[in-house]
mmCIF file of C-alpha atoms in Angstrom:
data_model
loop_
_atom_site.group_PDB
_atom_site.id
_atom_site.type_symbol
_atom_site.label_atom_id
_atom_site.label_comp_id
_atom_site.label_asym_id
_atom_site.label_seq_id
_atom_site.Cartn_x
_atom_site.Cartn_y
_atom_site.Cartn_z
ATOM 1 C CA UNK A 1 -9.297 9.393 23.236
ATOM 2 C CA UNK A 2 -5.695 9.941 24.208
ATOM 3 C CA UNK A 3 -4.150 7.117 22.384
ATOM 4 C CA UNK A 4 -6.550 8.251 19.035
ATOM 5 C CA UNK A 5 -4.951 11.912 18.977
ATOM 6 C CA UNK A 6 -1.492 9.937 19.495
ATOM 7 C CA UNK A 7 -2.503 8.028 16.392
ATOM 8 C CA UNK A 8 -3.725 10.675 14.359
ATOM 9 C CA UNK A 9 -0.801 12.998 15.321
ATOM 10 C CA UNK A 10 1.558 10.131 14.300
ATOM 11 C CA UNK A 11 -0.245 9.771 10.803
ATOM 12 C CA UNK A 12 -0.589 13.520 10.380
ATOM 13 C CA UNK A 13 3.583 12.998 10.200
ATOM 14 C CA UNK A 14 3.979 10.566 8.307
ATOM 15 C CA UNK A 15 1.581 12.213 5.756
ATOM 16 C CA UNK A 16 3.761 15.603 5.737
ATOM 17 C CA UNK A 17 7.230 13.452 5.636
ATOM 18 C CA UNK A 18 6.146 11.773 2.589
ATOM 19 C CA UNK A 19 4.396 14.784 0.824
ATOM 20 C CA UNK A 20 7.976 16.457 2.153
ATOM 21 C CA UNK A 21 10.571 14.537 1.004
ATOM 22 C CA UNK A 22 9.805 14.150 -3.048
ATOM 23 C CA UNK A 23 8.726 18.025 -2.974
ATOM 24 C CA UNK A 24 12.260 19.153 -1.442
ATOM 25 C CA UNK A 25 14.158 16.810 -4.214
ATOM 26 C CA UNK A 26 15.229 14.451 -1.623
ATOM 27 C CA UNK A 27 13.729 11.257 -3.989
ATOM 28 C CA UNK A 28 12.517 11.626 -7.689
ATOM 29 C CA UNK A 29 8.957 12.151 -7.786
ATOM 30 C CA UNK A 30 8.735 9.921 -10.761
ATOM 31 C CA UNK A 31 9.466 7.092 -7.858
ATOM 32 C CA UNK A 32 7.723 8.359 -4.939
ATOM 33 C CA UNK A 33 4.368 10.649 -5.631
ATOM 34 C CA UNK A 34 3.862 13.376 -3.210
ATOM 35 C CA UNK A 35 1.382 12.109 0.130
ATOM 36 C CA UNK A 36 -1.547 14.244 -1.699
ATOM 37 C CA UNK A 37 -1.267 13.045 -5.042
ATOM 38 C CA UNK A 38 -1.595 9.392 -3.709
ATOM 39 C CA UNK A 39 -4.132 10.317 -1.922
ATOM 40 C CA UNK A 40 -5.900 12.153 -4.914
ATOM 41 C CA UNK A 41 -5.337 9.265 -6.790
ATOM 42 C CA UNK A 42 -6.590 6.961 -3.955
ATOM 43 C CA UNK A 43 -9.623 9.304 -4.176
ATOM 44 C CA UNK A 44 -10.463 9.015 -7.955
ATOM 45 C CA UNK A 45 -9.897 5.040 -7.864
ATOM 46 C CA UNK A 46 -12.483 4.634 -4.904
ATOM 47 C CA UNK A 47 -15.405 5.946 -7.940
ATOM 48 C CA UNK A 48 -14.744 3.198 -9.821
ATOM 49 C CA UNK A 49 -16.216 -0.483 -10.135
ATOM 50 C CA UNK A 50 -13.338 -2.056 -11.449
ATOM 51 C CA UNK A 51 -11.811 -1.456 -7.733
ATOM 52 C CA UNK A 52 -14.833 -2.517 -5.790
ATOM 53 C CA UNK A 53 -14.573 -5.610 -7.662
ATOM 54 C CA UNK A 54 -10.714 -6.550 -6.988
ATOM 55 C CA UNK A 55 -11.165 -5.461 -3.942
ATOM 56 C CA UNK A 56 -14.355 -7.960 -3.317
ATOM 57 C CA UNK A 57 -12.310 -10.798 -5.337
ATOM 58 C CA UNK A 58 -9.579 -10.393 -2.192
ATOM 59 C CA UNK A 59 -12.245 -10.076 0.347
ATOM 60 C CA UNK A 60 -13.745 -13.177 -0.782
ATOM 61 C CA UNK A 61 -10.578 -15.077 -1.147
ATOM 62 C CA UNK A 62 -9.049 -13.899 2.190
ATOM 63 C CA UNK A 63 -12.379 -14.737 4.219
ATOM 64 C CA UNK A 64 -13.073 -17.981 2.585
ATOM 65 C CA UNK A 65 -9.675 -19.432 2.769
ATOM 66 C CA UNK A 66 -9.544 -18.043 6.294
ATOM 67 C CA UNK A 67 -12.959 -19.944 7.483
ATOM 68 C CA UNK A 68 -11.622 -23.107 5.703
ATOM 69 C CA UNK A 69 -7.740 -22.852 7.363
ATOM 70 C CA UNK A 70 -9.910 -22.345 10.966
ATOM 71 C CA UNK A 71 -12.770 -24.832 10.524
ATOM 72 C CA UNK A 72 -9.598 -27.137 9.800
ATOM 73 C CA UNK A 73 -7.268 -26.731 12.072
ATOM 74 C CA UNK A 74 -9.959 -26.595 14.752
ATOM 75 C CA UNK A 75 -10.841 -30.009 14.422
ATOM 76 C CA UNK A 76 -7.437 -31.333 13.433
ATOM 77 C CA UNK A 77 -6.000 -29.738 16.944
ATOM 78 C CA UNK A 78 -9.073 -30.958 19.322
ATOM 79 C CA UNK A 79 -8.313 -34.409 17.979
ATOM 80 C CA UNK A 80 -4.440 -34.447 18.000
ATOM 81 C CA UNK A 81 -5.513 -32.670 21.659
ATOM 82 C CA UNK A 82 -7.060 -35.524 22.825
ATOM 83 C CA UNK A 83 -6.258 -38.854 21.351
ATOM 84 C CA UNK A 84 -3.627 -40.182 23.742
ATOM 85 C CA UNK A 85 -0.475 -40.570 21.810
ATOM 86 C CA UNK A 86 -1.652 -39.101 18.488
ATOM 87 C CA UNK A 87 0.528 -35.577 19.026
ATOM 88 C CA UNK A 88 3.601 -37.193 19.545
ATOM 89 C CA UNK A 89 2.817 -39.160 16.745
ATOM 90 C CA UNK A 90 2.365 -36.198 14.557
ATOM 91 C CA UNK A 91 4.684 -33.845 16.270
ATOM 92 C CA UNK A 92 7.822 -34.530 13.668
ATOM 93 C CA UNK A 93 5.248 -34.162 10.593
ATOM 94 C CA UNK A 94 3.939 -31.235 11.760
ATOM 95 C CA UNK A 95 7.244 -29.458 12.318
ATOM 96 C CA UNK A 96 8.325 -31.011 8.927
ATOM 97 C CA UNK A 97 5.758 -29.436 7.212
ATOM 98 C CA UNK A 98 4.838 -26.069 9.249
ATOM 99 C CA UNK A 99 8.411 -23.736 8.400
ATOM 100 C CA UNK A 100 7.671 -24.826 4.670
ATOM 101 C CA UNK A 101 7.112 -20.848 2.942
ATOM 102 C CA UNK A 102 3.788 -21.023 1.619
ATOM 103 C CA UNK A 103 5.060 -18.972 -1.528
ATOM 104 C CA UNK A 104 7.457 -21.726 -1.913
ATOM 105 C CA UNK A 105 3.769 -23.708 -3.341
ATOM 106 C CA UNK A 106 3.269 -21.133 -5.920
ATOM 107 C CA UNK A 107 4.647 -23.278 -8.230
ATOM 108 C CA UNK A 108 1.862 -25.662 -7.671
ATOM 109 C CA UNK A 109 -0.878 -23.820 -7.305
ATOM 110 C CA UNK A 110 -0.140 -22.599 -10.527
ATOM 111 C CA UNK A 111 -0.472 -25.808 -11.708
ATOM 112 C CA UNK A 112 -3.132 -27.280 -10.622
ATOM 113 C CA UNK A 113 -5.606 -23.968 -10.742
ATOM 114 C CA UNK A 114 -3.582 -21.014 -12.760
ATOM 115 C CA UNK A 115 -4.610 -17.596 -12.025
ATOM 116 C CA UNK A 116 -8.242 -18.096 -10.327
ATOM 117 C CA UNK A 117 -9.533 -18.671 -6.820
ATOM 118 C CA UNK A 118 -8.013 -21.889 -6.222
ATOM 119 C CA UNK A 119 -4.300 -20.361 -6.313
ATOM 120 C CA UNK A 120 -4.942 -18.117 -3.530
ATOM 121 C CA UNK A 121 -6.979 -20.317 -1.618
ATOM 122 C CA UNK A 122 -4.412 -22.772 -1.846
ATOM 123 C CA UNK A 123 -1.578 -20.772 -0.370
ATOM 124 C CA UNK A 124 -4.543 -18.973 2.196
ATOM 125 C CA UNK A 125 -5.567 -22.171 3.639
ATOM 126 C CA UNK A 126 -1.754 -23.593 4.098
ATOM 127 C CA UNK A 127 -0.383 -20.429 6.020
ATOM 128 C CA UNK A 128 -3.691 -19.890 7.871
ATOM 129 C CA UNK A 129 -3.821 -23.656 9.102
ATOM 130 C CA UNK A 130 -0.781 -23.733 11.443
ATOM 131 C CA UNK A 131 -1.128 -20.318 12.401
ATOM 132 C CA UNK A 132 -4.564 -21.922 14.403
ATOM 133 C CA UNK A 133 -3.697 -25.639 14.713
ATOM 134 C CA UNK A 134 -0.114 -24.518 17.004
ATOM 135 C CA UNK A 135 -2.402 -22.071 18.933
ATOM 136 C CA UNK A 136 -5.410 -24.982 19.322
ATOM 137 C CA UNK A 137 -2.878 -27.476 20.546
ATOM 138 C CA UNK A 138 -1.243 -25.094 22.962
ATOM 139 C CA UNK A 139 -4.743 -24.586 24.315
ATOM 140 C CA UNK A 140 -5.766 -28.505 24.328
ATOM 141 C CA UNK A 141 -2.154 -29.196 26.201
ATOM 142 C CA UNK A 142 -3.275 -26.374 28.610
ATOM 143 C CA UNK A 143 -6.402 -28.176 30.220
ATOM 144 C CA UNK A 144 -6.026 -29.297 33.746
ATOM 145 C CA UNK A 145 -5.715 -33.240 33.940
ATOM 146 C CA UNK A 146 -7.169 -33.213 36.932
ATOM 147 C CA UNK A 147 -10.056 -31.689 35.922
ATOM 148 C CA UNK A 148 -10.304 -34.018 32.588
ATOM 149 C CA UNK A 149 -10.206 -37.280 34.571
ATOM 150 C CA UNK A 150 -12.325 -36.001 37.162
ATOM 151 C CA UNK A 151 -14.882 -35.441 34.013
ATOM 152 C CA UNK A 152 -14.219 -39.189 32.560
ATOM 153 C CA UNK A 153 -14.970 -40.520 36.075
ATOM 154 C CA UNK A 154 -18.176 -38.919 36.309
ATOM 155 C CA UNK A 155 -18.906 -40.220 32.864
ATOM 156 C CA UNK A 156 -19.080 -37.444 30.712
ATOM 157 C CA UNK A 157 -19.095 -38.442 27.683
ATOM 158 C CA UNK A 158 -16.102 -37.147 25.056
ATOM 159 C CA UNK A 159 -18.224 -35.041 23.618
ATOM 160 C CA UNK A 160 -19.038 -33.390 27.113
ATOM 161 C CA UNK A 161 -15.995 -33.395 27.946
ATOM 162 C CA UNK A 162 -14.803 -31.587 24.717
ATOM 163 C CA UNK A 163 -17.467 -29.225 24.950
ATOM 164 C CA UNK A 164 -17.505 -28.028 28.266
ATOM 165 C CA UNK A 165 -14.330 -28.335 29.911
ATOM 166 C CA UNK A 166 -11.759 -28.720 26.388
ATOM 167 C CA UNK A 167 -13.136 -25.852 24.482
ATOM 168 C CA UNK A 168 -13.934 -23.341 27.108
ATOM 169 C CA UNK A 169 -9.756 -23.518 28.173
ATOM 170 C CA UNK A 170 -8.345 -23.667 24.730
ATOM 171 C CA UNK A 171 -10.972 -20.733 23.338
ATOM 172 C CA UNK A 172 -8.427 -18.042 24.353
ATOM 173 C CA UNK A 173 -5.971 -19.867 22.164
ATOM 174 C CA UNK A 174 -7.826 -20.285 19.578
ATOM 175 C CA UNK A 175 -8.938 -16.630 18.988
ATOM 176 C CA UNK A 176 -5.260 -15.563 19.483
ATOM 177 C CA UNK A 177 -4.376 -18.111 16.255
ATOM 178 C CA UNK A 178 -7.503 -16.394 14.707
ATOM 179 C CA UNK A 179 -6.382 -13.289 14.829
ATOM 180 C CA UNK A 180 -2.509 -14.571 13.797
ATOM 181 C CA UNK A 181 -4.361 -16.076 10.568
ATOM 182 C CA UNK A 182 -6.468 -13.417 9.730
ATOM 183 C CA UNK A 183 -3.220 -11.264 8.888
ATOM 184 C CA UNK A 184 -1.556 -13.776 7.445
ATOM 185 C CA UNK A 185 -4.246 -14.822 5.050
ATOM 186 C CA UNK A 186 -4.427 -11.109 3.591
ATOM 187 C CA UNK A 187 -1.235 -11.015 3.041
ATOM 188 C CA UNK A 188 -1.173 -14.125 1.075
ATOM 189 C CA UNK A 189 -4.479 -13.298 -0.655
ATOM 190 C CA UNK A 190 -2.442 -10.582 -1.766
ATOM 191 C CA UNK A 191 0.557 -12.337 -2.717
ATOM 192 C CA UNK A 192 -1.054 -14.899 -4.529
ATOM 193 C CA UNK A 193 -3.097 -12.345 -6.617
ATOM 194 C CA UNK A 194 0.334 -10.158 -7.522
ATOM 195 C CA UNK A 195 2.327 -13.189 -8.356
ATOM 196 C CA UNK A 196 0.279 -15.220 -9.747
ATOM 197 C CA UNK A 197 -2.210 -13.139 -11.286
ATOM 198 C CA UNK A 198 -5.420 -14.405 -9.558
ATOM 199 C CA UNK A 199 -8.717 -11.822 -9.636
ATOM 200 C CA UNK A 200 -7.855 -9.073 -7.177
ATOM 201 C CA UNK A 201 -6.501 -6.000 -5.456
ATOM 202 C CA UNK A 202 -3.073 -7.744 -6.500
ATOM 203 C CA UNK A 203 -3.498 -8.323 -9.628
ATOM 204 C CA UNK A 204 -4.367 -4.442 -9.813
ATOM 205 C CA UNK A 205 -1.233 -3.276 -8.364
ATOM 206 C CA UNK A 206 0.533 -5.864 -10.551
ATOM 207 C CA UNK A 207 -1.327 -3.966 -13.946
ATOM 208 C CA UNK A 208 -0.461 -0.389 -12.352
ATOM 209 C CA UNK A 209 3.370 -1.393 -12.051
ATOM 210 C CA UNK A 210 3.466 -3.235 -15.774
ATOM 211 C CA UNK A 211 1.574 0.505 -16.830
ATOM 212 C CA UNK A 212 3.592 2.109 -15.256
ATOM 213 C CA UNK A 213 1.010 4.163 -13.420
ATOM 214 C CA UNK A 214 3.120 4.554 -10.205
ATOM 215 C CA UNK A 215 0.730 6.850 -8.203
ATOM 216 C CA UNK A 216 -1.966 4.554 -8.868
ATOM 217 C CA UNK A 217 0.054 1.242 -7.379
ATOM 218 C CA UNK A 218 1.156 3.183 -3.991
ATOM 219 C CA UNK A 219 -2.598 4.071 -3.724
ATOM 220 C CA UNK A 220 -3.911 0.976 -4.190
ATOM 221 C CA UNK A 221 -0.635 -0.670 -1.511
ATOM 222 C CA UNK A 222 -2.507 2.765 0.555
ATOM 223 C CA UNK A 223 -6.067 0.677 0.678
ATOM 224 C CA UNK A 224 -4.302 -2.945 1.339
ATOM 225 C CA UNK A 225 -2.370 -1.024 4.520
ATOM 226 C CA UNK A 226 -6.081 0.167 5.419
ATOM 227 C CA UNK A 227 -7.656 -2.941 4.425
ATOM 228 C CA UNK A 228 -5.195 -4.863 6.337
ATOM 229 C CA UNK A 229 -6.092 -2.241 9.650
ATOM 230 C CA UNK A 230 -9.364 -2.852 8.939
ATOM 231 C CA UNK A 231 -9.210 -6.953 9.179
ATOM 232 C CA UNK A 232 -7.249 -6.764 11.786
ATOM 233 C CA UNK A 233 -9.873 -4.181 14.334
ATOM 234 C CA UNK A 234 -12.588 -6.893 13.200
ATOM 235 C CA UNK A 235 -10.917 -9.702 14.561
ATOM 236 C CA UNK A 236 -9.635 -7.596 17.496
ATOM 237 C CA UNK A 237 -13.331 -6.744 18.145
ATOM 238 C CA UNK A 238 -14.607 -10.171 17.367
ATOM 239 C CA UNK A 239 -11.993 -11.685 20.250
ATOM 240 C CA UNK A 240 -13.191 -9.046 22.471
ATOM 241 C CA UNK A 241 -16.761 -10.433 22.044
ATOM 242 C CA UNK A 242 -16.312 -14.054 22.176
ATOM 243 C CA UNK A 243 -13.810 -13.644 25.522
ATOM 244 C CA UNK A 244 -15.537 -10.904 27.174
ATOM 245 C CA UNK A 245 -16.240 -13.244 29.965
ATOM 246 C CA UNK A 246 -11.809 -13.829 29.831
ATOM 247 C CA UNK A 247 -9.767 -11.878 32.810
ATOM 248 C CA UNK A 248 -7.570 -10.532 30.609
ATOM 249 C CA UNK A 249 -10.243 -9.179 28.462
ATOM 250 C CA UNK A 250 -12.404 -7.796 31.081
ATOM 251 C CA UNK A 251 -9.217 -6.364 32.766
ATOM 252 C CA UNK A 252 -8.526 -5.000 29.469
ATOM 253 C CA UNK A 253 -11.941 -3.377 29.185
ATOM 254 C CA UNK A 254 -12.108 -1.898 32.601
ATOM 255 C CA UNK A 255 -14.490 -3.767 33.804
#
């Protein structure tokens, strides 16, 4: 309860500092709307469909990029994990292609699917993937060796061994690259729909901007910041589920 009055208190200020600063003259208002106006316009955009259905149209392009980036990288990491010499192998490719900005593909998504689905999805899956693969191959190098031979010599078979003794150690790894993704692929859902002009909250702001409706673009950047909060409590709340049986979680919890 504490730390939610801290948070509200801390919003309540930033509220009053920017409905305070373009009222005292200190920026033009034409630039930066008063907190309440925002707000009010925030308000009268939330009646309308046309919203609902950008915002949907980045929902749907964050989540499914997302589940295709983990469902990916999952696998790819378990088997680079475990296939002696096959991470060494791919180590130099990996770091090769990993620091490349996935904006820097623009370019090509533009190319091969213009402004629909596809575009953002492209860039989505690419920054989402390493995000998860790094963290699943962290949590793959993590497993005791002891423990895996000891498995092999009892003849468990690799999918036993995977299962029960790969997974359950590399699971807290794998949620923290979930939750690394998740962020990252809203922000590139985003990206992809303001530069590009892909179907979405984006490609609202984008229209708002070229309209020169600037109350209506910081309300709309106003629901991607709570958007963005939102995503990220889900996947906070999702970890918390998955690893409540985790120390660190439990320990976290109180419990």
């Amino acid at each position: 309860m504490r730390r939610l009055l801290y948070g509200l208190a801390g919003l309540a200020g930033l509220l009053a500092l920017l409905e305070a600063v373009p009222r005292l003259g200190l920026v033009d208002e034409r630039f930066l709307p008063p907190a309440s106006r925002i707000l009010g316009t925030l308000a009268g955009q939330l009646v309308t469909a046309e919203l609902w259905l950008a915002l949907g149209e980045t929902v749907l392009g964050w989540a499914l990029g997302l589940a295709i980036a983990f469902c990916l990288a999952v696998a790819a990491g378990v088997v680079i994990g475990i296939v002696p010499g096959l991470r060494a192998a791919t180590h130099s490719t990996v770091e090769f292609l990993r620091p490349i900005p996935s904006v820097a593909l623009v370019p090509l998504a533009t190319l091969l699917y213009g402004p629909s689905l596809g575009s953002t999805l492209l860039l989505v899956v690419y920054a989402s993937f390493w995000q998860v693969l790094i963290q699943v191959l962290y949590g793959v190098a993590a497993v005791d060796p002891v423990a895996y031979d000891t498995a092999r010599s009892y003849g468990l078979s690799s999918w036993s061994r995977v299962r029960h003794l790969v997974w359950p150690t590399a699971l807290p790894y794998v949620m923290t690259g979930l939750r690394l993704a998740a962020a990252v692929a809203f922000i590139l859902a985003v990206t992809a729909e303001l530069v590009i002009g892909s179907p979405g909250l984006g490609a609202e702001i984008q229209v708002a901007q070229n309209s020169g409706a600037v109350p209506t673009v910081y309300a709309l950047i106003v629901l991607a910041g709570l958007v963005g909060i939102g995503v990220n409590a889900a996947v906070r709340l999702l970890e918390r589920r998955v690893l409540s049986w985790h120390p660190a979680v439990r320990s976290e919890a109180g419990t």
